[in-house]
Amino acid sequence: MRSTHISSFLALVSLSTAVPTSWTTKDPLPLVIWHGLGDNYLADGIQEVGELAEQVNPGTFVYNVRLANDAGSDRSATFFGNVTTQLAQVCNDLATHPILSTAPAINALGFSQGGQFLRGYIERCNSPPVRSLVTFGSQHNGIVKFQDCGASDWLCKGAMALLQTNAWSSFVQSRLVPAQYYREVNETTGLASDSYLEFSNFLADINNERELKNETYKKNLASLEKFVMFVFEDDTTVIPKETGWFAEVNATSGKVTPLKHRPIYKQDWLGLKKLDHKGALVFKTIPGPHMQLDDKVLKQAFKKYFSPATKKAIFQEVLGDWEL
Ligand SMILES: *[C@@H]1O[C@H](CO)[C@@H](O)[C@H](O)[C@H]1NC(C)=O
Ligand SMILES: *[C@@H]1O[C@H](CO)[C@@H](O)[C@H](O)[C@H]1NC(C)=O
Ligand SMILES: *[C@@H]1O[C@H](CO)[C@@H](O)[C@H](O)[C@H]1NC(C)=O
Ligand SMILES: *[C@@H]1O[C@H](CO)[C@@H](O)[C@H](O)[C@H]1NC(C)=O
């Protein structure tokens, strides 16, 4: 008797919240995927990842982030552009998307640089809000070296040649994407260099490394249910690979300072400590070189982090709404 009572109460509550949007807690949340440098939103690999997500959680609506509708221009935007402007465009695209904008939340999957850009989305916009963020081989603590390009990849070569000129000039910072997450360390203090703090157009801001901290960034990031960071064990493209876990690496000695021993965590500039204390910060490794994705690892991640809420979680959510 009592249990029917509860279930009709549950039905009523979920009905009233579901009416305008038709989303229920049993529906998988939409998945937003942001691809990496040199890739594009229509590429086979990215499409296959979306299909895999749909296979693991049937009914998942998948949206691949794009900065242009044609594949060539979208690829070009992974090398060239002002990341502030690009991110604002993506924020607008997601907030006005006919399906995403009606969802109570979305999940986010970032490959390589797409990972720190999705984190930027969460910190700056988060509308619709992200429930869980999973990143593979991302550069959360920046890079100390620019990557090598394929022999005939002239777009990549052109970008990298410009980067070698002066990474901190406003010309480069406003036009070349990887320069905006390039990060230098002061060899004496072991902390971020003065040039980086002054001129970095993206990373120094999004990591709240400047004196004036943005509390919204911290609040938004700390609201994640899970923040999962995968590092490729044999990654030689991203230098250092430990940046995927927000670690600092001494370029001379190779000594790794893990996130938990760094001010960004200890003084909690970004809400990472808060996430860690609620068990929401996950550090993972995946075998192989940069972006050699294994279907099994992806499937496990989708099942674990992107599945619809469990019955228990739904119940708690409903009771929480009623502030019992
Ligand atoms: C912090 O970030 C939010 C979101 O992007 C922005 O609206 C706000 O102006 C920023 N605050 C400061 C002090 O920069
Ligand atoms: C990038 O774009 C933003 C927004 O228009 C602007 O405020 C910023 O100065 C630009 N960055 C550089 C390095 O020019
Ligand atoms: C980095 O390692 C070198 C060599 O061991 C050392 O001399 C230097 O002080 C270290 N830098 C920092 C900031 O710890
Ligand atoms: C490194 O830090 C020291 C101490 O704050 C400072 O005097 C020096 O100018 C810095 N060097 C660079 C290259 O930023």
CSV table of C-alpha atoms and ligand atoms in Angstrom, one decimal:
chain,number,residue,atom,x,y,z
A,1,MET,CA,0.0,0.0,0.0
A,2,ARG,CA,2.6,2.4,1.1
A,3,SER,CA,4.9,1.6,-1.8
A,4,THR,CA,2.1,2.3,-4.3
A,5,HIS,CA,1.7,5.6,-2.6
A,6,ILE,CA,5.3,6.4,-3.0
A,7,SER,CA,5.4,5.4,-6.6
A,8,SER,CA,2.4,7.5,-7.5
A,9,PHE,CA,4.0,10.4,-5.6
A,10,LEU,CA,7.1,9.8,-7.6
A,11,ALA,CA,5.1,9.6,-10.9
A,12,LEU,CA,3.4,12.9,-10.1
A,13,VAL,CA,6.6,14.7,-9.3
A,14,SER,CA,8.5,13.4,-12.3
A,15,LEU,CA,5.4,14.2,-14.5
A,16,SER,CA,5.3,17.8,-13.2
A,17,THR,CA,9.0,18.3,-13.9
A,18,ALA,CA,8.8,16.4,-17.2
A,19,VAL,CA,5.9,18.2,-18.8
A,20,PRO,CA,7.6,21.1,-20.4
A,21,THR,CA,10.7,19.2,-21.6
A,22,SER,CA,9.6,15.5,-21.6
A,23,TRP,CA,12.9,14.4,-20.1
A,24,THR,CA,12.7,11.8,-17.3
A,25,THR,CA,15.5,10.7,-15.0
A,26,LYS,CA,15.4,7.3,-16.8
A,27,ASP,CA,16.5,8.9,-20.1
A,28,PRO,CA,20.2,9.0,-20.8
A,29,LEU,CA,21.4,12.6,-20.8
A,30,PRO,CA,22.6,14.0,-24.2
A,31,LEU,CA,26.3,13.6,-24.8
A,32,VAL,CA,28.4,16.4,-26.1
A,33,ILE,CA,31.7,15.5,-27.7
A,34,TRP,CA,34.6,18.0,-28.5
A,35,HIS,CA,37.2,16.6,-30.8
A,36,GLY,CA,40.9,17.3,-30.8
A,37,LEU,CA,43.5,19.2,-32.8
A,38,GLY,CA,43.5,18.4,-36.5
A,39,ASP,CA,40.2,16.5,-36.3
A,40,ASN,CA,36.7,17.5,-37.4
A,41,TYR,CA,33.2,16.9,-36.1
A,42,LEU,CA,32.2,14.7,-39.1
A,43,ALA,CA,35.3,12.5,-39.0
A,44,ASP,CA,34.6,8.7,-38.9
A,45,GLY,CA,36.4,8.2,-35.6
A,46,ILE,CA,34.3,10.8,-33.8
A,47,GLN,CA,31.1,9.5,-35.4
A,48,GLU,CA,32.0,6.0,-34.3
A,49,VAL,CA,32.5,7.1,-30.7
A,50,GLY,CA,29.0,8.6,-30.8
A,51,GLU,CA,27.6,5.4,-32.1
A,52,LEU,CA,29.3,3.5,-29.3
A,53,ALA,CA,27.8,5.8,-26.7
A,54,GLU,CA,24.4,5.2,-28.2
A,55,GLN,CA,25.0,1.4,-28.1
A,56,VAL,CA,26.0,1.5,-24.4
A,57,ASN,CA,23.1,3.9,-23.3
A,58,PRO,CA,20.4,3.5,-26.0
A,59,GLY,CA,18.5,6.7,-26.8
A,60,THR,CA,21.5,8.9,-26.1
A,61,PHE,CA,21.4,12.1,-28.2
A,62,VAL,CA,24.9,12.8,-29.3
A,63,TYR,CA,26.1,16.3,-30.4
A,64,ASN,CA,29.6,16.8,-31.8
A,65,VAL,CA,30.9,20.3,-31.1
A,66,ARG,CA,31.7,22.2,-34.3
A,67,LEU,CA,32.9,25.7,-35.1
A,68,ALA,CA,31.9,25.5,-38.7
A,69,ASN,CA,29.4,23.3,-40.7
A,70,ASP,CA,31.9,22.2,-43.2
A,71,ALA,CA,34.5,19.7,-42.1
A,72,GLY,CA,37.5,21.6,-43.5
A,73,SER,CA,36.7,24.8,-41.7
A,74,ASP,CA,36.0,23.0,-38.5
A,75,ARG,CA,39.4,21.3,-38.7
A,76,SER,CA,41.0,24.6,-39.5
A,77,ALA,CA,39.4,26.1,-36.3
A,78,THR,CA,41.3,23.5,-34.2
A,79,PHE,CA,44.5,25.3,-35.2
A,80,PHE,CA,43.4,28.9,-35.8
A,81,GLY,CA,41.2,31.2,-33.8
A,82,ASN,CA,40.8,33.0,-30.6
A,83,VAL,CA,39.6,30.3,-28.1
A,84,THR,CA,37.6,32.9,-26.1
A,85,THR,CA,35.6,33.7,-29.2
A,86,GLN,CA,35.3,30.0,-30.2
A,87,LEU,CA,34.1,29.0,-26.7
A,88,ALA,CA,31.5,31.8,-26.7
A,89,GLN,CA,30.2,30.5,-30.0
A,90,VAL,CA,30.0,26.9,-28.6
A,91,CYS,CA,28.2,28.2,-25.5
A,92,ASN,CA,25.7,29.9,-27.7
A,93,ASP,CA,25.3,26.8,-29.9
A,94,LEU,CA,24.6,24.6,-26.9
A,95,ALA,CA,22.3,27.0,-25.1
A,96,THR,CA,20.1,27.5,-28.2
A,97,HIS,CA,20.2,24.0,-29.5
A,98,PRO,CA,16.6,22.7,-29.9
A,99,ILE,CA,17.3,19.4,-28.0
A,100,LEU,CA,20.2,20.2,-25.8
A,101,SER,CA,18.6,23.4,-24.4
A,102,THR,CA,15.6,21.4,-23.1
A,103,ALA,CA,17.7,18.8,-21.3
A,104,PRO,CA,18.1,19.0,-17.5
A,105,ALA,CA,21.8,18.4,-18.0
A,106,ILE,CA,24.3,16.9,-20.5
A,107,ASN,CA,27.4,14.7,-20.3
A,108,ALA,CA,30.6,15.9,-21.8
A,109,LEU,CA,33.4,14.0,-23.5
A,110,GLY,CA,36.6,15.8,-24.5
A,111,PHE,CA,39.4,14.4,-26.6
A,112,SER,CA,42.8,16.1,-26.3
A,113,GLN,CA,42.4,19.9,-26.4
A,114,GLY,CA,38.6,19.4,-26.6
A,115,GLY,CA,38.9,18.3,-23.0
A,116,GLN,CA,40.2,21.6,-21.6
A,117,PHE,CA,37.8,23.5,-23.9
A,118,LEU,CA,34.8,21.6,-22.4
A,119,ARG,CA,36.1,22.4,-19.0
A,120,GLY,CA,36.1,26.0,-20.1
A,121,TYR,CA,32.5,25.6,-21.2
A,122,ILE,CA,31.6,24.4,-17.7
A,123,GLU,CA,33.4,27.2,-16.0
A,124,ARG,CA,32.2,30.0,-18.1
A,125,CYS,CA,28.8,29.0,-19.3
A,126,ASN,CA,27.4,25.6,-18.2
A,127,SER,CA,24.0,26.1,-19.7
A,128,PRO,CA,22.8,23.4,-20.2
A,129,PRO,CA,24.8,22.2,-17.1
A,130,VAL,CA,27.3,19.3,-17.4
A,131,ARG,CA,26.7,16.3,-15.1
A,132,SER,CA,29.9,14.5,-15.7
A,133,LEU,CA,33.0,15.4,-17.7
A,134,VAL,CA,35.4,12.7,-19.1
A,135,THR,CA,38.6,13.8,-20.8
A,136,PHE,CA,41.1,11.7,-22.8
A,137,GLY,CA,44.7,12.9,-23.2
A,138,SER,CA,43.8,16.5,-22.5
A,139,GLN,CA,46.2,19.4,-21.6
A,140,HIS,CA,44.7,20.6,-18.4
A,141,ASN,CA,48.0,22.0,-17.1
A,142,GLY,CA,49.0,23.2,-20.6
A,143,ILE,CA,51.9,22.0,-22.8
A,144,VAL,CA,55.6,22.9,-22.7
A,145,LYS,CA,56.3,22.0,-26.3
A,146,PHE,CA,54.3,22.1,-29.5
A,147,GLN,CA,53.5,18.9,-31.3
A,148,ASP,CA,55.1,17.5,-34.5
A,149,CYS,CA,52.9,17.6,-37.6
A,150,GLY,CA,52.4,14.9,-40.2
A,151,ALA,CA,54.7,15.2,-43.2
A,152,SER,CA,52.1,16.6,-45.5
A,153,ASP,CA,49.9,18.4,-43.0
A,154,TRP,CA,50.6,22.0,-44.2
A,155,LEU,CA,47.9,23.5,-42.1
A,156,CYS,CA,49.5,22.1,-39.0
A,157,LYS,CA,53.0,23.0,-40.1
A,158,GLY,CA,51.9,26.6,-40.8
A,159,ALA,CA,50.4,26.9,-37.4
A,160,MET,CA,53.4,25.4,-35.6
A,161,ALA,CA,55.9,27.6,-37.6
A,162,LEU,CA,54.0,30.7,-36.4
A,163,LEU,CA,54.1,29.4,-32.8
A,164,GLN,CA,57.9,29.3,-32.8
A,165,THR,CA,58.0,33.0,-33.5
A,166,ASN,CA,56.7,34.4,-30.2
A,167,ALA,CA,54.1,32.4,-28.4
A,168,TRP,CA,53.3,35.3,-26.0
A,169,SER,CA,52.6,38.0,-28.7
A,170,SER,CA,49.0,39.1,-28.9
A,171,PHE,CA,49.2,38.2,-32.6
A,172,VAL,CA,49.9,34.6,-31.8
A,173,GLN,CA,47.6,34.4,-28.7
A,174,SER,CA,44.6,35.7,-30.6
A,175,ARG,CA,45.1,33.4,-33.6
A,176,LEU,CA,46.8,30.1,-32.7
A,177,VAL,CA,44.9,27.7,-30.7
A,178,PRO,CA,47.7,25.6,-29.1
A,179,ALA,CA,49.5,28.8,-28.0
A,180,GLN,CA,46.5,29.5,-25.8
A,181,TYR,CA,47.2,26.5,-23.7
A,182,TYR,CA,51.0,26.8,-23.8
A,183,ARG,CA,52.4,27.1,-20.3
A,184,GLU,CA,55.8,28.1,-19.0
A,185,VAL,CA,57.2,27.5,-15.5
A,186,ASN,CA,59.7,29.8,-13.8
A,187,GLU,CA,62.7,27.5,-13.1
A,188,THR,CA,63.5,29.2,-9.9
A,189,THR,CA,60.1,29.3,-8.2
A,190,GLY,CA,58.6,26.3,-9.9
A,191,LEU,CA,55.4,28.3,-10.4
A,192,ALA,CA,53.8,29.7,-13.6
A,193,SER,CA,56.1,32.2,-15.4
A,194,ASP,CA,55.3,35.9,-15.5
A,195,SER,CA,54.8,36.0,-19.2
A,196,TYR,CA,52.3,33.1,-19.1
A,197,LEU,CA,50.3,34.8,-16.3
A,198,GLU,CA,50.3,38.1,-18.2
A,199,PHE,CA,49.7,36.9,-21.8
A,200,SER,CA,48.0,33.5,-21.9
A,201,ASN,CA,44.7,34.1,-23.6
A,202,PHE,CA,43.0,31.0,-22.3
A,203,LEU,CA,44.7,28.6,-19.9
A,204,ALA,CA,45.9,31.0,-17.2
A,205,ASP,CA,42.3,32.3,-17.0
A,206,ILE,CA,40.5,29.1,-17.1
A,207,ASN,CA,42.8,27.6,-14.5
A,208,ASN,CA,42.2,30.6,-12.2
A,209,GLU,CA,46.0,31.1,-11.9
A,210,ARG,CA,45.9,34.9,-11.8
A,211,GLU,CA,45.6,36.8,-8.6
A,212,LEU,CA,41.9,37.6,-9.1
A,213,LYS,CA,40.1,34.3,-9.0
A,214,ASN,CA,36.7,33.8,-10.7
A,215,GLU,CA,34.4,32.2,-8.1
A,216,THR,CA,31.9,31.2,-10.8
A,217,TYR,CA,34.6,29.0,-12.4
A,218,LYS,CA,35.1,27.3,-9.1
A,219,LYS,CA,31.5,26.9,-8.3
A,220,ASN,CA,30.6,25.5,-11.8
A,221,LEU,CA,33.4,23.0,-11.9
A,222,ALA,CA,32.8,21.8,-8.3
A,223,SER,CA,29.2,21.1,-9.3
A,224,LEU,CA,30.2,18.1,-11.5
A,225,GLU,CA,29.1,14.7,-10.5
A,226,LYS,CA,32.3,13.2,-11.8
A,227,PHE,CA,35.4,14.7,-13.5
A,228,VAL,CA,37.3,11.8,-15.0
A,229,MET,CA,40.8,12.3,-16.6
A,230,PHE,CA,42.4,9.6,-18.7
A,231,VAL,CA,46.1,9.8,-19.6
A,232,PHE,CA,47.6,7.7,-22.4
A,233,GLU,CA,50.5,5.6,-20.9
A,234,ASP,CA,52.7,6.0,-23.9
A,235,ASP,CA,51.7,9.5,-25.0
A,236,THR,CA,54.6,11.2,-26.8
A,237,THR,CA,52.5,13.8,-28.5
A,238,VAL,CA,51.4,15.7,-25.5
A,239,ILE,CA,54.4,17.0,-23.5
A,240,PRO,CA,54.2,16.4,-20.7
A,241,LYS,CA,51.5,13.7,-20.7
A,242,GLU,CA,50.9,14.2,-17.0
A,243,THR,CA,49.2,17.5,-17.9
A,244,GLY,CA,46.1,15.3,-18.4
A,245,TRP,CA,46.0,14.9,-14.6
A,246,PHE,CA,46.8,18.6,-13.9
A,247,ALA,CA,50.3,17.5,-12.8
A,248,GLU,CA,53.4,19.7,-13.1
A,249,VAL,CA,56.6,18.2,-14.6
A,250,ASN,CA,60.1,19.7,-14.0
A,251,ALA,CA,61.5,19.8,-17.6
A,252,THR,CA,65.1,19.3,-16.4
A,253,SER,CA,64.7,16.5,-13.8
A,254,GLY,CA,61.5,15.0,-15.1
A,255,LYS,CA,60.1,15.1,-11.5
A,256,VAL,CA,56.4,15.0,-11.4
A,257,THR,CA,54.5,17.1,-8.9
A,258,PRO,CA,50.9,15.6,-8.7
A,259,LEU,CA,47.9,17.9,-8.6
A,260,LYS,CA,47.4,17.3,-4.8
A,261,HIS,CA,50.8,18.9,-4.0
A,262,ARG,CA,50.1,22.0,-6.1
A,263,PRO,CA,48.6,25.4,-5.1
A,264,ILE,CA,45.8,25.1,-7.6
A,265,TYR,CA,44.6,22.2,-5.5
A,266,LYS,CA,45.8,23.1,-2.0
A,267,GLN,CA,44.3,26.6,-2.2
A,268,ASP,CA,41.4,25.2,-4.3
A,269,TRP,CA,41.4,27.8,-7.0
A,270,LEU,CA,39.1,25.7,-9.2
A,271,GLY,CA,37.0,23.5,-7.0
A,272,LEU,CA,39.2,20.4,-7.7
A,273,LYS,CA,39.8,19.8,-4.0
A,274,LYS,CA,36.1,20.0,-3.3
A,275,LEU,CA,35.5,17.5,-6.1
A,276,ASP,CA,38.1,15.2,-4.7
A,277,HIS,CA,36.6,15.4,-1.2
A,278,LYS,CA,33.3,14.2,-2.6
A,279,GLY,CA,34.9,11.4,-4.5
A,280,ALA,CA,34.2,13.0,-7.9
A,281,LEU,CA,37.8,13.4,-9.2
A,282,VAL,CA,39.0,10.3,-11.0
A,283,PHE,CA,42.5,9.7,-12.4
A,284,LYS,CA,42.8,6.9,-15.0
A,285,THR,CA,45.4,5.6,-17.4
A,286,ILE,CA,44.7,4.0,-20.8
A,287,PRO,CA,47.4,1.9,-22.5
A,288,GLY,CA,48.9,3.1,-25.8
A,289,PRO,CA,49.9,6.3,-27.5
A,290,HIS,CA,48.0,9.6,-27.8
A,291,MET,CA,44.4,9.1,-28.9
A,292,GLN,CA,44.7,5.4,-29.7
A,293,LEU,CA,41.2,4.7,-28.3
A,294,ASP,CA,40.2,1.3,-27.2
A,295,ASP,CA,36.5,0.5,-27.7
A,296,LYS,CA,36.5,-1.5,-24.5
A,297,VAL,CA,37.8,1.4,-22.4
A,298,LEU,CA,35.3,3.8,-24.0
A,299,LYS,CA,32.4,1.4,-23.4
A,300,GLN,CA,33.3,0.9,-19.8
A,301,ALA,CA,33.6,4.7,-19.3
A,302,PHE,CA,30.2,5.3,-21.0
A,303,LYS,CA,28.5,2.7,-18.9
A,304,LYS,CA,30.1,3.9,-15.7
A,305,TYR,CA,29.9,7.7,-16.1
A,306,PHE,CA,27.1,8.4,-18.7
A,307,SER,CA,24.4,5.9,-17.7
A,308,PRO,CA,21.0,7.3,-16.5
A,309,ALA,CA,20.7,7.8,-12.8
A,310,THR,CA,20.0,4.7,-10.7
A,311,LYS,CA,16.6,4.3,-9.0
A,312,LYS,CA,18.2,5.2,-5.7
A,313,ALA,CA,19.6,8.4,-7.2
A,314,ILE,CA,16.2,9.3,-8.8
A,315,PHE,CA,14.5,8.9,-5.4
A,316,GLN,CA,17.0,11.1,-3.7
A,317,GLU,CA,16.8,13.6,-6.4
A,318,VAL,CA,13.0,13.8,-6.1
A,319,LEU,CA,13.1,14.0,-2.3
A,320,GLY,CA,15.8,16.6,-2.6
A,321,ASP,CA,13.5,18.7,-4.9
A,322,TRP,CA,10.9,18.6,-2.1
A,323,GLU,CA,13.4,19.5,0.5
A,324,LEU,CA,12.3,16.8,2.9
B,1,LIG,C1,33.7,35.1,-14.0
B,1,LIG,O1,33.2,34.4,-15.0
B,1,LIG,C2,31.9,34.6,-15.3
B,1,LIG,C3,31.4,33.6,-16.3
B,1,LIG,O2,32.2,33.6,-17.5
B,1,LIG,C4,31.7,36.0,-15.8
B,1,LIG,O3,30.4,36.3,-16.1
B,1,LIG,C5,32.2,37.0,-14.8
B,1,LIG,O4,32.2,38.3,-15.3
B,1,LIG,C6,33.6,36.6,-14.4
B,1,LIG,N1,34.0,37.4,-13.2
B,1,LIG,C7,35.1,38.1,-13.1
B,1,LIG,C8,35.4,38.8,-11.8
B,1,LIG,O5,35.9,38.1,-14.0
B,2,LIG,C1,40.3,37.1,-27.9
B,2,LIG,O1,39.0,37.5,-28.0
B,2,LIG,C2,38.5,38.2,-26.8
B,2,LIG,C3,37.0,38.4,-27.0
B,2,LIG,O2,36.8,39.1,-28.2
B,2,LIG,C4,39.3,39.4,-26.6
B,2,LIG,O3,38.8,40.1,-25.4
B,2,LIG,C5,40.7,39.1,-26.4
B,2,LIG,O4,41.5,40.3,-26.3
B,2,LIG,C6,41.2,38.3,-27.6
B,2,LIG,N1,42.6,37.8,-27.3
B,2,LIG,C7,43.6,38.4,-27.8
B,2,LIG,C8,44.9,37.8,-27.4
B,2,LIG,O5,43.6,39.3,-28.7
B,3,LIG,C1,64.1,21.2,-11.6
B,3,LIG,O1,65.1,20.3,-11.6
B,3,LIG,C2,66.4,20.8,-11.6
B,3,LIG,C3,67.3,19.6,-11.7
B,3,LIG,O2,67.1,18.7,-10.7
B,3,LIG,C4,66.6,21.6,-10.4
B,3,LIG,O3,67.9,22.2,-10.4
B,3,LIG,C5,65.6,22.8,-10.3
B,3,LIG,O4,65.7,23.5,-9.1
B,3,LIG,C6,64.2,22.2,-10.4
B,3,LIG,N1,63.2,23.3,-10.5
B,3,LIG,C7,62.3,23.5,-9.6
B,3,LIG,C8,61.4,24.7,-9.8
B,3,LIG,O5,62.1,22.7,-8.7
B,4,LIG,C1,61.3,33.9,-11.8
B,4,LIG,O1,60.9,34.3,-10.5
B,4,LIG,C2,61.7,35.2,-9.8
B,4,LIG,C3,61.3,35.3,-8.4
B,4,LIG,O2,59.9,35.7,-8.3
B,4,LIG,C4,61.8,36.5,-10.6
B,4,LIG,O3,62.7,37.4,-10.0
B,4,LIG,C5,62.2,36.2,-12.0
B,4,LIG,O4,62.1,37.4,-12.8
B,4,LIG,C6,61.3,35.1,-12.7
B,4,LIG,N1,61.8,34.8,-14.0
B,4,LIG,C7,61.1,34.7,-15.1
B,4,LIG,C8,61.8,34.3,-16.3
B,4,LIG,O5,59.9,34.9,-15.0
